[in-house]
Amino acid sequence: MLTLQSPVDQLIRIKEDTRTALKKLGIHTIEDLLYHFPTRYADESQFVSIQGLTEEVTATVRGTIKKIAAKKSWKSKMPMSEAVIEDVSGSLPVVWFNQPYLAKMLHVGATIELTGKVTMYKDKLALVNPTVREEKTLPIDSHDSLFGTDENAILTPIYAESKGVSSLWFHHAITRALATLETIPDHIPAALLEQYSLPALKTALIWIHGPKTANNATVARKRFAFDEIFSINIARQKERMTIKEHVAYAIDTEGTDTEDFISRFGFPLTGAQTNAIDHILHDLEQDVPMSRLLEGDVGSGKTAVAAVAAYATVMNRPGSKEKKQSFGSLQVAYMAPTEILATQHFESFIELFRHTGISIALITGSGCRKFPSKVASNKDNWTTISRAQLSKWIANGEIPIVIGTHALIQKSLTFKHLALAIIDEQHRFGLNQRKGLAKKDTHFPHLLSMTATPIPRTLALTMYGDLDLSLLDQLPAGRKQVTTVLVTPDKREEVYEKVRAVLKEGRQAYIICPRINSSDKDAEKTIQMKNVMTEAKRLQDVVFPEYRIGILHSKMTKDDKESAMEDFMNHDTDILVATSVVEVGVNVPNATVIIIEGAERFGLSQLHQLRGRVQRSSHQPYCYLFAEAKSERTQERMKLFLQAKNGFELAEYDLQLRGTGELTGTQQWGISDIGMEALRNLKLVEAARQAAIGIISDDPMLEKYPLLGARIKPFEKMHFE
Ligand code: ADP
Ligand code: MG
């Protein structure tokens, strides 16, 4: 008997190229197939047949490209593209003036939708400069209604296809699956479906793949949106409960003079920092492991907060609350995403902890360091040390604070009394990673995870549902606001002169481009978008011949990247031409100006992250935005950017304005399009979260909900290292 878990080829005979295509789409079981939702629905009634076109009307036609080529107009030599498209009723010439690249982007045989005004051109009716929408799929014949023979069914589902499998194939396979499977058990408890008026699983599947009305489709999508957010929340709440069953070192913060430690910072804490520290110290006092996320814009002072937590921890002796040892100290591991950042943290921690006499170590791929040095003549400084020696000292508990990269969580490294793990800019650091750090220790480390990635509240509630949240939504007083200017193309030279003046004063500059090199397949974008390689060369040859220019992009090897950053940090280069890779936590205080090319191509929160790079010194920082698109939308977005108070606000704008595709690192969250869509709806997200909390607090192991337990398996693995 067929079940959801049966492989697709038990349902339907599959040809070899279809098999390959399905594999690529990650479709193996009937369940996978049923969860391959249409990306959209085409409403057949909106298209006009070519035969039916009349002059001066604005119309949308859909057809196949018969011919297409780039040309120069005969008289003015204006570059252009010319095409002929065809539907069942006839064919139609199409011209695009000034857009020769379209001839490269579109190809014969592709199905496209064109919207534009019907005009006479060379004595024939034609579409001139229409907007183009390339169909990723061939539409299903609308008369071949999916379910039953409802005459009104005009919504045809369009699926994401790949070579070898068409929308039509999906249509047949899914129809058969739904007809064959008599019942499809629902993992969402019936009471919840009723409470939120959601359709049962089978109904929702029928509706999403073959809606009779637009409302069918909407209701079905709503069900699957709730379903996904709810399931992720179940997985997160379950993890939260599991972690709370472990024992952590309860840290006595009363007997620790954190006030004194803070008073040496040389600046007063912001209110947000004080709040965060209060929450963290309170968490650390419990023998239940802390799981807290500290979210704060670049420069909001997360390191200082981390340092206080580390200080409170290492001033404590190992042992249980009742019975403390009389020697040794608890340990802290502080993990950063790159060697440069780990080294920077090591250096700031030396300054902050110098007066305490506490030992601090650095461990990265390129070697290890220890502070203070044992050598009397070098006592105020660090010294290099072998990894073997350092490992021994960490294992016997002699070094309380260990800072490092991923080298920190390698199997070979064992802490004696690890009480706190601080994780900087790692998107997820889950149960298994924490277990891995604890090794044989019966205690589980407290976790302080820190991020400057501004994400909307709904995404945080969902993806970080197992963590408590502290926000640093305040920048330290006296921080200079970045002067941000949206530059029109005619002012480009002026901006270069301004940058030159800043460089002359001994400062440095970032120039950010949207692309790495010019070999992109996408002809239009290549023409219009600045790319790192070409731009770096042009800047060196033409604009800033007197300055040293470095480059940085994601395709460089890790070593090349680090050395490019190091050159910039040591001021061996003056200008760094880069893609958005500089986004993540790099600190070069002497860089005070940033130019962002193609600014309209970045999400607002990403622009904000980039701008944060130059807000690190006492010099006035500048951010110049070049935006190519003159559309109203671009203008609107840029205006929001100039006005917004912080990154959180911008992340919300990104979510609402452009959708989740624009959020930093969307793919890495592993949420489907429908799930991402749901994040725009705070009410839905909160309802799903409350529902999940209700179920897990009643039945943490989901013993009463085996189907739900199976459903959340993939979400339990959503952790990143
Ligand atoms: P981030 O949150 O980006 O990690 P950092 O912790 O690196 O920020 O802090 C940025 C800079 O601001 C550091 O030089 C730090 O010493 C300084 N700083 C932190 N908190 C304050 C404060 N309350 N007042 C003034 N300067 C501060
Ligand atoms: Mg930081």
PDB file of N, CA and C in Angstrom, residues 338 340 510-520 530-537 549-566 568 575-584 586 602 606 610:
ATOM      1  N   THR A 338      36.195  34.520  12.468  1.00  0.00           N
ATOM      2  CA  THR A 338      37.436  34.580  11.690  1.00  0.00           C
ATOM      3  C   THR A 338      38.624  34.769  12.618  1.00  0.00           C
ATOM      4  N   ILE A 340      40.965  36.970  12.268  1.00  0.00           N
ATOM      5  CA  ILE A 340      41.174  38.390  12.542  1.00  0.00           C
ATOM      6  C   ILE A 340      40.337  38.829  13.735  1.00  0.00           C
ATOM      7  N   TYR A 510      36.425  52.146   1.980  1.00  0.00           N
ATOM      8  CA  TYR A 510      35.878  50.934   1.369  1.00  0.00           C
ATOM      9  C   TYR A 510      35.113  51.338   0.107  1.00  0.00           C
ATOM     10  N   ILE A 511      35.237  50.552  -0.945  1.00  0.00           N
ATOM     11  CA  ILE A 511      34.356  50.733  -2.094  1.00  0.00           C
ATOM     12  C   ILE A 511      33.688  49.391  -2.358  1.00  0.00           C
ATOM     13  N   ILE A 512      32.376  49.355  -2.203  1.00  0.00           N
ATOM     14  CA  ILE A 512      31.649  48.085  -2.277  1.00  0.00           C
ATOM     15  C   ILE A 512      30.944  47.955  -3.625  1.00  0.00           C
ATOM     16  N   CYS A 513      31.168  46.817  -4.280  1.00  0.00           N
ATOM     17  CA  CYS A 513      30.514  46.545  -5.567  1.00  0.00           C
ATOM     18  C   CYS A 513      29.592  45.336  -5.404  1.00  0.00           C
ATOM     19  N   PRO A 514      28.528  45.295  -6.214  1.00  0.00           N
ATOM     20  CA  PRO A 514      27.604  44.162  -6.084  1.00  0.00           C
ATOM     21  C   PRO A 514      28.129  42.848  -6.648  1.00  0.00           C
ATOM     22  N   ARG A 515      29.153  42.876  -7.498  1.00  0.00           N
ATOM     23  CA  ARG A 515      29.590  41.640  -8.160  1.00  0.00           C
ATOM     24  C   ARG A 515      31.092  41.415  -8.050  1.00  0.00           C
ATOM     25  N   ILE A 516      31.497  40.189  -8.308  1.00  0.00           N
ATOM     26  CA  ILE A 516      32.920  39.870  -8.233  1.00  0.00           C
ATOM     27  C   ILE A 516      33.636  40.143  -9.552  1.00  0.00           C
ATOM     28  N   ASN A 517      33.147  39.553 -10.635  1.00  0.00           N
ATOM     29  CA  ASN A 517      33.792  39.808 -11.919  1.00  0.00           C
ATOM     30  C   ASN A 517      32.770  39.889 -13.034  1.00  0.00           C
ATOM     31  N   SER A 518      33.241  40.106 -14.248  1.00  0.00           N
ATOM     32  CA  SER A 518      32.312  40.426 -15.322  1.00  0.00           C
ATOM     33  C   SER A 518      31.874  39.197 -16.111  1.00  0.00           C
ATOM     34  N   SER A 519      32.190  38.004 -15.635  1.00  0.00           N
ATOM     35  CA  SER A 519      31.870  36.822 -16.423  1.00  0.00           C
ATOM     36  C   SER A 519      30.481  36.262 -16.112  1.00  0.00           C
ATOM     37  N   ASP A 520      29.651  37.115 -15.516  1.00  0.00           N
ATOM     38  CA  ASP A 520      28.323  36.630 -15.193  1.00  0.00           C
ATOM     39  C   ASP A 520      27.504  36.306 -16.423  1.00  0.00           C
ATOM     40  N   LYS A 530      28.595  47.353 -11.345  1.00  0.00           N
ATOM     41  CA  LYS A 530      30.024  47.446 -11.095  1.00  0.00           C
ATOM     42  C   LYS A 530      30.499  46.112 -10.517  1.00  0.00           C
ATOM     43  N   ASN A 531      31.648  45.671 -10.924  1.00  0.00           N
ATOM     44  CA  ASN A 531      32.186  44.477 -10.310  1.00  0.00           C
ATOM     45  C   ASN A 531      33.575  44.750  -9.768  1.00  0.00           C
ATOM     46  N   VAL A 532      33.942  43.971  -8.793  1.00  0.00           N
ATOM     47  CA  VAL A 532      35.146  44.239  -8.010  1.00  0.00           C
ATOM     48  C   VAL A 532      36.401  44.305  -8.888  1.00  0.00           C
ATOM     49  N   MET A 533      36.589  43.301  -9.764  1.00  0.00           N
ATOM     50  CA  MET A 533      37.826  43.233 -10.535  1.00  0.00           C
ATOM     51  C   MET A 533      37.984  44.445 -11.463  1.00  0.00           C
ATOM     52  N   THR A 534      36.954  44.682 -12.275  1.00  0.00           N
ATOM     53  CA  THR A 534      37.021  45.774 -13.233  1.00  0.00           C
ATOM     54  C   THR A 534      37.098  47.120 -12.526  1.00  0.00           C
ATOM     55  N   GLU A 535      36.313  47.248 -11.476  1.00  0.00           N
ATOM     56  CA  GLU A 535      36.254  48.523 -10.778  1.00  0.00           C
ATOM     57  C   GLU A 535      37.584  48.819 -10.076  1.00  0.00           C
ATOM     58  N   ALA A 536      38.184  47.802  -9.483  1.00  0.00           N
ATOM     59  CA  ALA A 536      39.461  48.013  -8.802  1.00  0.00           C
ATOM     60  C   ALA A 536      40.504  48.503  -9.815  1.00  0.00           C
ATOM     61  N   LYS A 537      40.476  47.903 -10.997  1.00  0.00           N
ATOM     62  CA  LYS A 537      41.447  48.274 -12.017  1.00  0.00           C
ATOM     63  C   LYS A 537      41.202  49.705 -12.484  1.00  0.00           C
ATOM     64  N   ILE A 549      45.490  50.056  -3.631  1.00  0.00           N
ATOM     65  CA  ILE A 549      44.150  49.470  -3.641  1.00  0.00           C
ATOM     66  C   ILE A 549      44.204  47.963  -3.426  1.00  0.00           C
ATOM     67  N   GLY A 550      43.429  47.477  -2.499  1.00  0.00           N
ATOM     68  CA  GLY A 550      43.329  46.036  -2.262  1.00  0.00           C
ATOM     69  C   GLY A 550      41.960  45.536  -2.693  1.00  0.00           C
ATOM     70  N   ILE A 551      41.857  44.232  -2.905  1.00  0.00           N
ATOM     71  CA  ILE A 551      40.544  43.684  -3.238  1.00  0.00           C
ATOM     72  C   ILE A 551      40.170  42.557  -2.285  1.00  0.00           C
ATOM     73  N   LEU A 552      38.857  42.368  -2.146  1.00  0.00           N
ATOM     74  CA  LEU A 552      38.349  41.320  -1.259  1.00  0.00           C
ATOM     75  C   LEU A 552      36.999  40.845  -1.783  1.00  0.00           C
ATOM     76  N   HIS A 553      36.888  39.551  -2.040  1.00  0.00           N
ATOM     77  CA  HIS A 553      35.577  39.008  -2.409  1.00  0.00           C
ATOM     78  C   HIS A 553      35.470  37.549  -1.994  1.00  0.00           C
ATOM     79  N   SER A 554      34.283  37.043  -2.089  1.00  0.00           N
ATOM     80  CA  SER A 554      33.991  35.739  -1.490  1.00  0.00           C
ATOM     81  C   SER A 554      34.649  34.567  -2.213  1.00  0.00           C
ATOM     82  N   LYS A 555      35.046  34.766  -3.481  1.00  0.00           N
ATOM     83  CA  LYS A 555      35.641  33.646  -4.207  1.00  0.00           C
ATOM     84  C   LYS A 555      37.134  33.488  -3.906  1.00  0.00           C
ATOM     85  N   MET A 556      37.709  34.418  -3.151  1.00  0.00           N
ATOM     86  CA  MET A 556      39.125  34.291  -2.799  1.00  0.00           C
ATOM     87  C   MET A 556      39.286  33.182  -1.749  1.00  0.00           C
ATOM     88  N   THR A 557      40.481  32.627  -1.678  1.00  0.00           N
ATOM     89  CA  THR A 557      40.704  31.598  -0.659  1.00  0.00           C
ATOM     90  C   THR A 557      40.696  32.269   0.712  1.00  0.00           C
ATOM     91  N   LYS A 558      40.521  31.462   1.726  1.00  0.00           N
ATOM     92  CA  LYS A 558      40.434  31.982   3.080  1.00  0.00           C
ATOM     93  C   LYS A 558      41.712  32.758   3.429  1.00  0.00           C
ATOM     94  N   ASP A 559      42.859  32.209   3.019  1.00  0.00           N
ATOM     95  CA  ASP A 559      44.132  32.864   3.310  1.00  0.00           C
ATOM     96  C   ASP A 559      44.245  34.205   2.606  1.00  0.00           C
ATOM     97  N   ASP A 560      43.861  34.220   1.320  1.00  0.00           N
ATOM     98  CA  ASP A 560      43.935  35.471   0.563  1.00  0.00           C
ATOM     99  C   ASP A 560      43.025  36.522   1.175  1.00  0.00           C
ATOM    100  N   LYS A 561      41.863  36.080   1.605  1.00  0.00           N
ATOM    101  CA  LYS A 561      40.924  37.007   2.239  1.00  0.00           C
ATOM    102  C   LYS A 561      41.546  37.600   3.493  1.00  0.00           C
ATOM    103  N   GLU A 562      42.081  36.723   4.325  1.00  0.00           N
ATOM    104  CA  GLU A 562      42.639  37.203   5.581  1.00  0.00           C
ATOM    105  C   GLU A 562      43.805  38.151   5.321  1.00  0.00           C
ATOM    106  N   SER A 563      44.604  37.837   4.303  1.00  0.00           N
ATOM    107  CA  SER A 563      45.759  38.714   4.096  1.00  0.00           C
ATOM    108  C   SER A 563      45.319  40.043   3.480  1.00  0.00           C
ATOM    109  N   ALA A 564      44.271  40.033   2.664  1.00  0.00           N
ATOM    110  CA  ALA A 564      43.750  41.303   2.140  1.00  0.00           C
ATOM    111  C   ALA A 564      43.228  42.164   3.292  1.00  0.00           C
ATOM    112  N   MET A 565      42.540  41.514   4.236  1.00  0.00           N
ATOM    113  CA  MET A 565      42.025  42.255   5.394  1.00  0.00           C
ATOM    114  C   MET A 565      43.166  42.772   6.261  1.00  0.00           C
ATOM    115  N   GLU A 566      44.189  41.935   6.388  1.00  0.00           N
ATOM    116  CA  GLU A 566      45.307  42.346   7.229  1.00  0.00           C
ATOM    117  C   GLU A 566      46.051  43.540   6.621  1.00  0.00           C
ATOM    118  N   PHE A 568      44.786  45.781   4.816  1.00  0.00           N
ATOM    119  CA  PHE A 568      43.950  46.962   5.009  1.00  0.00           C
ATOM    120  C   PHE A 568      44.035  47.430   6.462  1.00  0.00           C
ATOM    121  N   ILE A 575      42.642  51.755   0.013  1.00  0.00           N
ATOM    122  CA  ILE A 575      41.265  51.549  -0.429  1.00  0.00           C
ATOM    123  C   ILE A 575      41.040  50.053  -0.554  1.00  0.00           C
ATOM    124  N   LEU A 576      39.924  49.594  -0.042  1.00  0.00           N
ATOM    125  CA  LEU A 576      39.582  48.188  -0.212  1.00  0.00           C
ATOM    126  C   LEU A 576      38.343  48.106  -1.100  1.00  0.00           C
ATOM    127  N   VAL A 577      38.538  47.534  -2.300  1.00  0.00           N
ATOM    128  CA  VAL A 577      37.395  47.328  -3.192  1.00  0.00           C
ATOM    129  C   VAL A 577      36.881  45.923  -2.911  1.00  0.00           C
ATOM    130  N   ALA A 578      35.603  45.826  -2.545  1.00  0.00           N
ATOM    131  CA  ALA A 578      35.131  44.537  -2.040  1.00  0.00           C
ATOM    132  C   ALA A 578      33.670  44.294  -2.382  1.00  0.00           C
ATOM    133  N   THR A 579      33.279  43.035  -2.312  1.00  0.00           N
ATOM    134  CA  THR A 579      31.851  42.726  -2.324  1.00  0.00           C
ATOM    135  C   THR A 579      31.364  42.851  -0.894  1.00  0.00           C
ATOM    136  N   SER A 580      30.150  42.428  -0.653  1.00  0.00           N
ATOM    137  CA  SER A 580      29.605  42.628   0.689  1.00  0.00           C
ATOM    138  C   SER A 580      30.237  41.704   1.727  1.00  0.00           C
ATOM    139  N   VAL A 581      31.293  40.967   1.370  1.00  0.00           N
ATOM    140  CA  VAL A 581      31.923  40.100   2.378  1.00  0.00           C
ATOM    141  C   VAL A 581      32.464  40.866   3.569  1.00  0.00           C
ATOM    142  N   VAL A 582      32.756  42.154   3.398  1.00  0.00           N
ATOM    143  CA  VAL A 582      33.286  42.912   4.542  1.00  0.00           C
ATOM    144  C   VAL A 582      32.224  43.138   5.619  1.00  0.00           C
ATOM    145  N   GLU A 583      31.019  42.756   5.264  1.00  0.00           N
ATOM    146  CA  GLU A 583      29.900  42.925   6.166  1.00  0.00           C
ATOM    147  C   GLU A 583      30.141  42.385   7.574  1.00  0.00           C
ATOM    148  N   VAL A 584      30.706  41.207   7.653  1.00  0.00           N
ATOM    149  CA  VAL A 584      30.761  40.528   8.944  1.00  0.00           C
ATOM    150  C   VAL A 584      31.894  41.026   9.833  1.00  0.00           C
ATOM    151  N   VAL A 586      34.165  43.171  10.733  1.00  0.00           N
ATOM    152  CA  VAL A 586      35.553  43.592  10.622  1.00  0.00           C
ATOM    153  C   VAL A 586      35.705  44.981  11.222  1.00  0.00           C
ATOM    154  N   PHE A 602      21.194  46.003  -2.839  1.00  0.00           N
ATOM    155  CA  PHE A 602      21.378  45.442  -1.508  1.00  0.00           C
ATOM    156  C   PHE A 602      20.099  45.594  -0.689  1.00  0.00           C
ATOM    157  N   GLN A 606      21.329  45.082   4.934  1.00  0.00           N
ATOM    158  CA  GLN A 606      22.689  44.809   4.478  1.00  0.00           C
ATOM    159  C   GLN A 606      23.450  46.128   4.269  1.00  0.00           C
ATOM    160  N   LEU A 610      26.897  47.361   6.123  1.00  0.00           N
ATOM    161  CA  LEU A 610      28.061  47.880   5.406  1.00  0.00           C
ATOM    162  C   LEU A 610      28.439  49.251   5.945  1.00  0.00           C
TER     163      LEU A 610
END
